[in-house]
PDB file of C-alpha atoms and ligand atoms in Angstrom:
ATOM      1  CA  MET A1430     -17.960   9.451  22.026  1.00  0.00           C
ATOM      2  CA  PRO A1431     -18.059  12.187  19.330  1.00  0.00           C
ATOM      3  CA  ASP A1432     -18.444  10.957  15.778  1.00  0.00           C
ATOM      4  CA  ASP A1433     -15.052  12.211  14.724  1.00  0.00           C
ATOM      5  CA  ALA A1434     -13.073  10.448  17.489  1.00  0.00           C
ATOM      6  CA  PRO A1435     -10.268   8.293  16.091  1.00  0.00           C
ATOM      7  CA  VAL A1436     -10.607   4.527  16.342  1.00  0.00           C
ATOM      8  CA  ILE A1437      -8.021   2.566  18.307  1.00  0.00           C
ATOM      9  CA  ALA A1438      -6.709  -0.533  16.576  1.00  0.00           C
ATOM     10  CA  SER A1439      -3.666  -2.812  16.510  1.00  0.00           C
ATOM     11  CA  MET A1440      -0.976  -2.716  13.846  1.00  0.00           C
ATOM     12  CA  SER A1441       2.448  -4.339  13.659  1.00  0.00           C
ATOM     13  CA  TYR A1442       5.529  -2.146  13.773  1.00  0.00           C
ATOM     14  CA  VAL A1443       8.910  -3.872  13.567  1.00  0.00           C
ATOM     15  CA  MET A1444      10.889  -4.605  16.731  1.00  0.00           C
ATOM     16  CA  PRO A1445      14.319  -2.914  16.666  1.00  0.00           C
ATOM     17  CA  SER A1446      17.092  -5.436  15.946  1.00  0.00           C
ATOM     18  CA  ASP A1447      20.725  -5.598  14.820  1.00  0.00           C
ATOM     19  CA  THR A1448      20.005  -8.027  12.015  1.00  0.00           C
ATOM     20  CA  ARG A1449      18.500  -7.100   8.682  1.00  0.00           C
ATOM     21  CA  PRO A1450      14.999  -8.537   8.360  1.00  0.00           C
ATOM     22  CA  CYS A1451      14.142 -10.926   5.549  1.00  0.00           C
ATOM     23  CA  SER A1452      10.830 -12.444   4.536  1.00  0.00           C
ATOM     24  CA  TYR A1453       9.991 -15.219   2.108  1.00  0.00           C
ATOM     25  CA  THR A1454       7.123 -15.369  -0.360  1.00  0.00           C
ATOM     26  CA  PHE A1455       7.662 -19.119  -0.877  1.00  0.00           C
ATOM     27  CA  GLN A1456       8.644 -22.078   1.333  1.00  0.00           C
ATOM     28  CA  PRO A1457      12.071 -21.073   2.737  1.00  0.00           C
ATOM     29  CA  PRO A1458      15.006 -23.528   2.879  1.00  0.00           C
ATOM     30  CA  PRO A1459      15.100 -25.814   5.961  1.00  0.00           C
ATOM     31  CA  GLY A1460      15.899 -23.908   9.173  1.00  0.00           C
ATOM     32  CA  ILE A1461      15.127 -20.476   7.684  1.00  0.00           C
ATOM     33  CA  PRO A1462      11.985 -18.755   9.026  1.00  0.00           C
ATOM     34  CA  TRP A1463       9.301 -17.237   6.781  1.00  0.00           C
ATOM     35  CA  GLU A1464       9.798 -13.955   8.616  1.00  0.00           C
ATOM     36  CA  SER A1465      13.013 -13.187  10.448  1.00  0.00           C
ATOM     37  CA  ALA A1466      11.827  -9.958  12.118  1.00  0.00           C
ATOM     38  CA  ASP A1467       9.947  -9.713  15.382  1.00  0.00           C
ATOM     39  CA  TYR A1468       6.907  -7.469  15.327  1.00  0.00           C
ATOM     40  CA  ASP A1469       5.715  -4.969  17.877  1.00  0.00           C
ATOM     41  CA  LEU A1470       1.897  -4.959  17.989  1.00  0.00           C
ATOM     42  CA  ARG A1471       0.810  -1.472  19.063  1.00  0.00           C
ATOM     43  CA  SER A1472      -2.543   0.129  19.785  1.00  0.00           C
ATOM     44  CA  ILE A1473      -2.733   3.115  17.462  1.00  0.00           C
ATOM     45  CA  SER A1474      -5.204   5.988  17.095  1.00  0.00           C
ATOM     46  CA  ILE A1475      -6.412   6.048  13.510  1.00  0.00           C
ATOM     47  CA  HIS A1476      -8.270   9.164  12.349  1.00  0.00           C
ATOM     48  CA  ASP A1477     -11.092   9.068   9.862  1.00  0.00           C
ATOM     49  CA  ALA A1478      -9.719  11.202   7.026  1.00  0.00           C
ATOM     50  CA  ARG A1479     -13.289  11.961   5.906  1.00  0.00           C
ATOM     51  CA  GLN A1480     -13.594  14.111   9.031  1.00  0.00           C
ATOM     52  CA  ALA A1481     -10.342  16.031   8.426  1.00  0.00           C
ATOM     53  CA  ASP A1482     -10.565  19.831   8.125  1.00  0.00           C
ATOM     54  CA  SER A1483      -9.018  19.639   4.677  1.00  0.00           C
ATOM     55  CA  ALA A1484      -8.830  16.627   2.395  1.00  0.00           C
ATOM     56  CA  PRO A1485      -5.423  14.868   2.496  1.00  0.00           C
ATOM     57  CA  GLN A1486      -3.255  15.455  -0.569  1.00  0.00           C
ATOM     58  CA  LEU A1487      -0.914  13.116  -2.406  1.00  0.00           C
ATOM     59  CA  GLU A1488       2.053  15.507  -2.225  1.00  0.00           C
ATOM     60  CA  LEU A1489       1.526  16.448   1.442  1.00  0.00           C
ATOM     61  CA  GLU A1490       0.181  13.583   3.535  1.00  0.00           C
ATOM     62  CA  GLY A1491       1.163  11.148   0.763  1.00  0.00           C
ATOM     63  CA  PHE A1492      -2.374   9.900   0.085  1.00  0.00           C
ATOM     64  CA  GLU A1493      -5.500  11.162  -1.601  1.00  0.00           C
ATOM     65  CA  LEU A1494      -9.005   9.784  -2.085  1.00  0.00           C
ATOM     66  CA  TRP A1495     -10.493   9.909  -5.562  1.00  0.00           C
ATOM     67  CA  ASP A1496     -14.048   9.342  -6.617  1.00  0.00           C
ATOM     68  CA  ALA A1497     -13.173   7.235  -9.611  1.00  0.00           C
ATOM     69  CA  ALA A1498     -15.734   4.658 -10.637  1.00  0.00           C
ATOM     70  CA  THR A1499     -14.442   1.692 -12.596  1.00  0.00           C
ATOM     71  CA  SER A1500     -16.134  -0.035 -15.501  1.00  0.00           C
ATOM     72  CA  VAL A1501     -14.579  -3.383 -14.588  1.00  0.00           C
ATOM     73  CA  LYS A1502     -17.346  -5.983 -14.170  1.00  0.00           C
ATOM     74  CA  ASP A1503     -15.305  -8.893 -12.861  1.00  0.00           C
ATOM     75  CA  PHE A1504     -12.071  -8.322 -10.967  1.00  0.00           C
ATOM     76  CA  LEU A1505     -11.420 -12.076 -11.019  1.00  0.00           C
ATOM     77  CA  ASP A1506     -11.011 -11.863 -14.797  1.00  0.00           C
ATOM     78  CA  LEU A1507      -7.325 -11.236 -15.381  1.00  0.00           C
ATOM     79  CA  ASN A1508      -7.896 -10.199 -18.993  1.00  0.00           C
ATOM     80  CA  GLU A1509     -10.401  -7.554 -17.952  1.00  0.00           C
ATOM     81  CA  ILE A1510      -8.017  -6.243 -15.288  1.00  0.00           C
ATOM     82  CA  ARG A1511      -5.185  -5.973 -17.795  1.00  0.00           C
ATOM     83  CA  SER A1512      -7.231  -4.456 -20.597  1.00  0.00           C
ATOM     84  CA  VAL A1513      -9.743  -2.269 -18.742  1.00  0.00           C
ATOM     85  CA  TYR A1514      -8.465  -1.612 -15.239  1.00  0.00           C
ATOM     86  CA  TYR A1515      -4.832  -0.925 -16.152  1.00  0.00           C
ATOM     87  CA  GLN A1516      -5.951   1.765 -18.598  1.00  0.00           C
ATOM     88  CA  GLU A1517      -8.288   3.368 -16.061  1.00  0.00           C
ATOM     89  CA  ALA A1518      -5.502   3.285 -13.472  1.00  0.00           C
ATOM     90  CA  ARG A1519      -3.053   4.983 -15.831  1.00  0.00           C
ATOM     91  CA  GLU A1520      -5.517   7.829 -16.307  1.00  0.00           C
ATOM     92  CA  LEU A1521      -6.157   8.117 -12.582  1.00  0.00           C
ATOM     93  CA  ALA A1522      -2.428   8.083 -11.785  1.00  0.00           C
ATOM     94  CA  LEU A1523      -1.826  10.896 -14.280  1.00  0.00           C
ATOM     95  CA  ALA A1524      -4.717  12.951 -12.906  1.00  0.00           C
ATOM     96  CA  ALA A1525      -3.592  12.449  -9.296  1.00  0.00           C
ATOM     97  CA  THR A1526       0.104  13.151  -9.854  1.00  0.00           C
ATOM     98  CA  GLY A1527       0.101  15.600 -12.765  1.00  0.00           C
ATOM     99  CA  ALA A1528       2.757  13.396 -14.371  1.00  0.00           C
ATOM    100  CA  ARG A1529       3.204  13.000 -18.138  1.00  0.00           C
ATOM    101  CA  LYS A1530       3.410   9.217 -18.491  1.00  0.00           C
ATOM    102  CA  ALA A1531       2.160   6.323 -16.410  1.00  0.00           C
ATOM    103  CA  TYR A1532       3.230   2.677 -16.458  1.00  0.00           C
ATOM    104  CA  VAL A1533       1.181   0.116 -14.514  1.00  0.00           C
ATOM    105  CA  PHE A1534       3.419  -2.826 -13.624  1.00  0.00           C
ATOM    106  CA  ASP A1535       1.723  -4.916 -10.941  1.00  0.00           C
ATOM    107  CA  HIS A1536      -1.531  -5.628  -9.144  1.00  0.00           C
ATOM    108  CA  LEU A1537      -2.751  -7.827  -6.310  1.00  0.00           C
ATOM    109  CA  LEU A1538      -6.188  -8.952  -5.119  1.00  0.00           C
ATOM    110  CA  ARG A1539      -6.816  -9.460  -1.416  1.00  0.00           C
ATOM    111  CA  LYS A1540      -9.534 -10.875   0.763  1.00  0.00           C
ATOM    112  CA  ARG A1541      -9.730 -10.606   4.542  1.00  0.00           C
ATOM    113  CA  GLU A1542      -9.527 -14.079   6.065  1.00  0.00           C
ATOM    114  CA  THR A1543     -12.416 -15.061   8.355  1.00  0.00           C
ATOM    115  CA  SER A1544     -12.519 -12.398  11.031  1.00  0.00           C
ATOM    116  CA  ASP A1545     -11.745 -14.866  13.844  1.00  0.00           C
ATOM    117  CA  THR A1546      -8.250 -15.200  12.361  1.00  0.00           C
ATOM    118  CA  PRO A1547      -5.722 -12.603  13.521  1.00  0.00           C
ATOM    119  CA  LEU A1548      -4.565 -10.287  10.750  1.00  0.00           C
ATOM    120  CA  SER A1549      -1.718 -11.997   8.987  1.00  0.00           C
ATOM    121  CA  PHE A1550       1.127 -10.477   7.032  1.00  0.00           C
ATOM    122  CA  GLY A1551      -0.786 -10.918   3.826  1.00  0.00           C
ATOM    123  CA  LYS A1552       0.707 -14.202   2.670  1.00  0.00           C
ATOM    124  CA  ARG A1553      -1.966 -16.819   3.027  1.00  0.00           C
ATOM    125  CA  ALA A1554      -3.967 -16.800  -0.130  1.00  0.00           C
ATOM    126  CA  ALA A1555      -7.595 -17.881  -0.418  1.00  0.00           C
ATOM    127  CA  ASN A1556      -8.991 -18.597  -3.905  1.00  0.00           C
ATOM    128  CA  GLY A1557      -6.013 -16.917  -5.498  1.00  0.00           C
ATOM    129  CA  MET A1558      -6.288 -13.820  -3.325  1.00  0.00           C
ATOM    130  CA  ALA A1559      -3.765 -12.669  -0.739  1.00  0.00           C
ATOM    131  CA  ALA A1560      -4.897 -11.975   2.829  1.00  0.00           C
ATOM    132  CA  ALA A1561      -5.110  -8.455   4.271  1.00  0.00           C
ATOM    133  CA  ASN A1562      -1.712  -7.293   5.514  1.00  0.00           C
ATOM    134  CA  GLY A1563      -1.481  -6.014   9.087  1.00  0.00           C
ATOM    135  CA  ARG A1564       2.273  -5.425   8.998  1.00  0.00           C
ATOM    136  CA  ILE A1565       3.232  -1.760   8.657  1.00  0.00           C
ATOM    137  CA  HIS A1566       5.400  -1.345   5.565  1.00  0.00           C
ATOM    138  CA  ASN A1567       6.214   0.790   2.537  1.00  0.00           C
ATOM    139  CA  ASP A1568       6.363  -1.125  -0.759  1.00  0.00           C
ATOM    140  CA  TYR A1569       9.630   0.480  -2.002  1.00  0.00           C
ATOM    141  CA  THR A1570      12.854   1.689  -0.431  1.00  0.00           C
ATOM    142  CA  GLU A1571      15.419   4.215  -1.605  1.00  0.00           C
ATOM    143  CA  ALA A1572      17.200   1.304  -3.365  1.00  0.00           C
ATOM    144  CA  SER A1573      14.255  -0.682  -4.749  1.00  0.00           C
ATOM    145  CA  GLY A1574      12.483   2.493  -5.925  1.00  0.00           C
ATOM    146  CA  LYS A1575      15.569   3.363  -7.923  1.00  0.00           C
ATOM    147  CA  LYS A1576      15.887  -0.159  -9.307  1.00  0.00           C
ATOM    148  CA  ARG A1577      12.230  -0.330 -10.342  1.00  0.00           C
ATOM    149  CA  LEU A1578      12.675   2.401 -12.967  1.00  0.00           C
ATOM    150  CA  GLY A1579      14.935   0.207 -15.127  1.00  0.00           C
ATOM    151  CA  MET A1580      12.633  -2.783 -14.656  1.00  0.00           C
ATOM    152  CA  VAL A1581       9.606  -0.814 -15.880  1.00  0.00           C
ATOM    153  CA  ILE A1582      11.182   1.271 -18.667  1.00  0.00           C
ATOM    154  CA  GLN A1583      13.477  -0.901 -20.716  1.00  0.00           C
ATOM    155  CA  ASP A1584      13.785   1.300 -23.784  1.00  0.00           C
ATOM    156  CA  VAL A1585      17.192   3.001 -23.429  1.00  0.00           C
ATOM    157  CA  LYS A1586      16.157   6.243 -25.133  1.00  0.00           C
ATOM    158  CA  GLU A1587      12.966   6.546 -23.124  1.00  0.00           C
ATOM    159  CA  LEU A1588      14.916   5.835 -19.939  1.00  0.00           C
ATOM    160  CA  ALA A1589      17.492   8.521 -20.720  1.00  0.00           C
ATOM    161  CA  GLN A1590      14.750  11.138 -20.918  1.00  0.00           C
ATOM    162  CA  VAL A1591      13.341  10.454 -17.455  1.00  0.00           C
ATOM    163  CA  ARG A1592      13.848  13.234 -14.920  1.00  0.00           C
ATOM    164  CA  ARG A1593      11.627  12.994 -11.890  1.00  0.00           C
ATOM    165  CA  TYR A1594       9.531   9.865 -11.416  1.00  0.00           C
ATOM    166  CA  SER A1595       7.477   8.333  -8.629  1.00  0.00           C
ATOM    167  CA  ILE A1596       5.614   5.155  -7.740  1.00  0.00           C
ATOM    168  CA  VAL A1597       2.025   5.300  -6.516  1.00  0.00           C
ATOM    169  CA  ASN A1598      -0.354   2.587  -5.360  1.00  0.00           C
ATOM    170  CA  ILE A1599      -4.025   2.673  -6.203  1.00  0.00           C
ATOM    171  CA  TRP A1600      -6.201   0.738  -3.735  1.00  0.00           C
ATOM    172  CA  ARG A1601      -9.929   0.117  -3.949  1.00  0.00           C
ATOM    173  CA  PRO A1602     -12.600  -2.219  -2.608  1.00  0.00           C
ATOM    174  CA  ILE A1603     -13.831  -4.506  -5.384  1.00  0.00           C
ATOM    175  CA  ARG A1604     -17.196  -5.735  -4.094  1.00  0.00           C
ATOM    176  CA  ASN A1605     -18.702  -4.190  -0.980  1.00  0.00           C
ATOM    177  CA  THR A1606     -18.301  -1.216   1.319  1.00  0.00           C
ATOM    178  CA  VAL A1607     -15.277  -1.880   3.572  1.00  0.00           C
ATOM    179  CA  LEU A1608     -16.581  -2.247   7.128  1.00  0.00           C
ATOM    180  CA  ASP A1609     -14.210  -4.776   8.696  1.00  0.00           C
ATOM    181  CA  THR A1610     -10.583  -4.300   7.704  1.00  0.00           C
ATOM    182  CA  PRO A1611      -9.725  -0.953   6.108  1.00  0.00           C
ATOM    183  CA  LEU A1612      -6.314   0.224   5.017  1.00  0.00           C
ATOM    184  CA  ALA A1613      -4.579   2.724   7.323  1.00  0.00           C
ATOM    185  CA  VAL A1614      -2.020   5.135   5.911  1.00  0.00           C
ATOM    186  CA  CYS A1615       0.605   7.119   7.801  1.00  0.00           C
ATOM    187  CA  ASP A1616       1.040  10.840   7.061  1.00  0.00           C
ATOM    188  CA  ALA A1617       4.302  10.911   5.081  1.00  0.00           C
ATOM    189  CA  ARG A1618       5.308  14.149   6.828  1.00  0.00           C
ATOM    190  CA  THR A1619       5.442  12.364  10.177  1.00  0.00           C
ATOM    191  CA  ILE A1620       7.966   9.788   8.955  1.00  0.00           C
ATOM    192  CA  GLU A1621      11.691  10.322   9.532  1.00  0.00           C
ATOM    193  CA  PRO A1622      14.399   8.358   7.704  1.00  0.00           C
ATOM    194  CA  LYS A1623      15.455   6.693  10.966  1.00  0.00           C
ATOM    195  CA  ASP A1624      12.007   5.086  11.257  1.00  0.00           C
ATOM    196  CA  LEU A1625      12.469   3.067   8.076  1.00  0.00           C
ATOM    197  CA  VAL A1626      14.061  -0.406   8.225  1.00  0.00           C
ATOM    198  CA  SER A1627      15.050  -2.123   4.965  1.00  0.00           C
ATOM    199  CA  CYS A1628      13.741  -5.673   4.690  1.00  0.00           C
ATOM    200  CA  ASP A1629      14.607  -8.210   1.984  1.00  0.00           C
ATOM    201  CA  VAL A1630      11.678  -9.907   0.323  1.00  0.00           C
ATOM    202  CA  ARG A1631      12.641 -13.163  -1.359  1.00  0.00           C
ATOM    203  CA  TYR A1632      10.776 -14.280  -4.447  1.00  0.00           C
ATOM    204  CA  PRO A1633      11.699 -17.515  -6.266  1.00  0.00           C
ATOM    205  CA  ASN A1634      13.726 -15.632  -8.892  1.00  0.00           C
ATOM    206  CA  ARG A1635      14.721 -12.316  -7.286  1.00  0.00           C
ATOM    207  CA  THR A1636      15.014 -10.398  -4.027  1.00  0.00           C
ATOM    208  CA  GLY A1637      12.995  -7.217  -3.519  1.00  0.00           C
ATOM    209  CA  GLU A1638      13.290  -4.674  -0.758  1.00  0.00           C
ATOM    210  CA  ILE A1639      10.572  -2.945   1.297  1.00  0.00           C
ATOM    211  CA  TYR A1640      10.622  -0.797   4.421  1.00  0.00           C
ATOM    212  CA  LEU A1641       9.311  -1.987   7.751  1.00  0.00           C
ATOM    213  CA  VAL A1642       8.743   0.766  10.289  1.00  0.00           C
ATOM    214  CA  ASN A1643       9.984   1.451  13.828  1.00  0.00           C
ATOM    215  CA  PHE A1644       7.392   2.798  16.239  1.00  0.00           C
ATOM    216  CA  ALA A1645       7.343   6.541  16.943  1.00  0.00           C
ATOM    217  CA  THR A1646       4.631   8.512  18.756  1.00  0.00           C
ATOM    218  CA  ARG A1647       4.853  11.297  16.120  1.00  0.00           C
ATOM    219  CA  HIS A1648       3.326   9.088  13.397  1.00  0.00           C
ATOM    220  CA  ARG A1649      -0.159  10.217  12.440  1.00  0.00           C
ATOM    221  CA  TRP A1650      -2.450   7.515  11.092  1.00  0.00           C
ATOM    222  CA  SER A1651      -5.636   7.869   9.032  1.00  0.00           C
ATOM    223  CA  TYR A1652      -8.110   5.773   7.083  1.00  0.00           C
ATOM    224  CA  PHE A1653     -11.195   6.496   5.013  1.00  0.00           C
ATOM    225  CA  SER A1654     -14.261   5.044   6.723  1.00  0.00           C
ATOM    226  CA  ARG A1655     -16.651   2.860   4.697  1.00  0.00           C
ATOM    227  CA  MET A1656     -14.728   2.977   1.429  1.00  0.00           C
ATOM    228  CA  GLU A1657     -16.815   1.982  -1.558  1.00  0.00           C
ATOM    229  CA  PRO A1658     -15.862   0.380  -4.869  1.00  0.00           C
ATOM    230  CA  HIS A1659     -16.285   3.682  -6.748  1.00  0.00           C
ATOM    231  CA  GLU A1660     -13.539   5.198  -4.560  1.00  0.00           C
ATOM    232  CA  ALA A1661      -9.795   4.786  -5.007  1.00  0.00           C
ATOM    233  CA  LEU A1662      -7.044   5.625  -2.551  1.00  0.00           C
ATOM    234  CA  VAL A1663      -3.903   6.831  -4.314  1.00  0.00           C
ATOM    235  CA  PHE A1664      -0.785   6.789  -2.132  1.00  0.00           C
ATOM    236  CA  LYS A1665       2.898   7.498  -2.742  1.00  0.00           C
ATOM    237  CA  GLN A1666       5.428   4.693  -2.344  1.00  0.00           C
ATOM    238  CA  TYR A1667       8.536   6.341  -3.796  1.00  0.00           C
ATOM    239  CA  ASP A1668       9.646   9.623  -5.317  1.00  0.00           C
ATOM    240  CA  SER A1669      12.980  10.272  -7.010  1.00  0.00           C
ATOM    241  CA  GLN A1670      12.684  13.892  -5.858  1.00  0.00           C
ATOM    242  CA  PHE A1671      14.026  14.388  -2.346  1.00  0.00           C
ATOM    243  CA  SER A1672      12.249  17.488  -1.119  1.00  0.00           C
ATOM    244  CA  GLY A1673       8.999  19.357  -1.567  1.00  0.00           C
ATOM    245  CA  CYS A1674       6.931  16.205  -2.004  1.00  0.00           C
ATOM    246  CA  SER A1675       5.790  13.088  -0.172  1.00  0.00           C
ATOM    247  CA  ARG A1676       8.135  10.124  -0.678  1.00  0.00           C
ATOM    248  CA  PHE A1677       7.154   7.158   1.518  1.00  0.00           C
ATOM    249  CA  THR A1678       3.669   6.475   2.892  1.00  0.00           C
ATOM    250  CA  PRO A1679       3.709   3.428   5.184  1.00  0.00           C
ATOM    251  CA  HIS A1680       0.427   1.546   5.457  1.00  0.00           C
ATOM    252  CA  ALA A1681      -1.233  -1.553   6.927  1.00  0.00           C
ATOM    253  CA  ALA A1682      -4.627  -3.178   7.264  1.00  0.00           C
ATOM    254  CA  PHE A1683      -6.361  -3.064  10.646  1.00  0.00           C
ATOM    255  CA  ASP A1684      -9.459  -4.659  12.093  1.00  0.00           C
ATOM    256  CA  HIS A1685     -11.994  -1.938  12.814  1.00  0.00           C
ATOM    257  CA  PRO A1686     -13.007  -2.070  16.497  1.00  0.00           C
ATOM    258  CA  HIS A1687     -16.717  -1.921  15.562  1.00  0.00           C
ATOM    259  CA  ILE A1688     -17.405  -4.475  12.847  1.00  0.00           C
ATOM    260  CA  PRO A1689     -21.143  -4.897  12.218  1.00  0.00           C
ATOM    261  CA  ALA A1690     -22.303  -8.526  12.371  1.00  0.00           C
ATOM    262  CA  HIS A1691     -23.400  -8.439   8.706  1.00  0.00           C
ATOM    263  CA  ALA A1692     -20.032  -7.125   7.428  1.00  0.00           C
ATOM    264  CA  ARG A1693     -18.562  -9.181   4.623  1.00  0.00           C
ATOM    265  CA  PRO A1694     -14.814  -9.800   4.460  1.00  0.00           C
ATOM    266  CA  ARG A1695     -13.033  -6.965   2.681  1.00  0.00           C
ATOM    267  CA  GLU A1696     -12.040  -7.675  -0.918  1.00  0.00           C
ATOM    268  CA  SER A1697      -9.699  -5.200  -2.575  1.00  0.00           C
ATOM    269  CA  ILE A1698      -7.375  -4.639  -5.474  1.00  0.00           C
ATOM    270  CA  GLU A1699      -4.132  -2.699  -5.251  1.00  0.00           C
ATOM    271  CA  LEU A1700      -2.159  -1.699  -8.278  1.00  0.00           C
ATOM    272  CA  ARG A1701       1.315  -0.222  -8.618  1.00  0.00           C
ATOM    273  CA  CYS A1702       2.090   2.446 -11.148  1.00  0.00           C
ATOM    274  CA  LEU A1703       5.287   4.289 -12.016  1.00  0.00           C
ATOM    275  CA  VAL A1704       4.823   7.805 -13.373  1.00  0.00           C
ATOM    276  CA  THR A1705       7.316  10.133 -15.043  1.00  0.00           C
ATOM    277  CA  TYR A1706       6.992  13.932 -14.894  1.00  0.00           C
TER     278      TYR A1706
HETATM  279  C1  OGA B2757      -0.848  -2.186  -0.442  1.00  0.00           C
HETATM  280  C2  OGA B2757      -0.964  -3.025   0.794  1.00  0.00           C
HETATM  281  C3  OGA B2757      -2.460  -4.185   2.340  1.00  0.00           C
HETATM  282  C4  OGA B2757      -3.922  -4.551   2.456  1.00  0.00           C
HETATM  283  O1  OGA B2757      -1.902  -1.825  -1.004  1.00  0.00           O
HETATM  284  O2  OGA B2757       0.287  -1.908  -0.844  1.00  0.00           O
HETATM  285  O3  OGA B2757       0.045  -3.319   1.392  1.00  0.00           O
HETATM  286  O4  OGA B2757      -4.282  -5.283   3.395  1.00  0.00           O
HETATM  287  N1  OGA B2757      -2.216  -3.399   1.179  1.00  0.00           N
HETATM  288  O5  OGA B2757      -4.708  -4.109   1.612  1.00  0.00           O
HETATM  289 FE1   FE B2758       1.818  -2.345   0.584  1.00  0.00          FE
END
């Protein structure tokens, strides 16, 4: 097999249904399932973006790899994340988007569960870390992307000045080279609005909304092989501008078909950042 052949791996699309999907982040009331949707596990070709003829770009494919070392020593130290990593991420988000202001509002640490466990939907946490998430989704929808602006910028004057804004995720390995369970991203240009299915996400004190994704053969999937902690994947989750830019970049974790025996479970941090132009 040539070196640049795509890998084939399983990821969970959503099964078409008449009812609006809903998932819980905490123990649901009696009789209500954690996840109401049914998932459609598909074998997908995932290209190694390092082999692409030209490097993917944030405003085209919806994702971009940056060589951006971090000075964070301990990602388990919440104070260091807030004081050091958030500032680094703001700078990276501005460099990647060309925006004027950046507001980091959320982050999450993940660790792949033992590799004999099937990829979960990211819920089960081990030592305070979420599991890798094998369910194809986009973190914001048309509605929740719009709503997030007012949650992040509360100053009325500052809010009134905002024209275009977008939300990007910044994802990086925190300890080792990722060999087992990378993050796959779908070329935003291959997504059509009819592919996107709004799904409620219930938190104890509010309901968020993400997109799940219907299967389509036109979707083109990529990942960056052997990502290292000095590399960061920046990918678009929402844009208030409708045309001429990427807007939604669905993504999911997948188990690489060739995991070396010595591979350690992937540990990563993802961070969400709203930028204004
Ligand atoms: C994300 C995400 C899943 C994973 O970064 O938004 O959904 O397994 N990540 O890293
Ligand atoms: Fe996500």
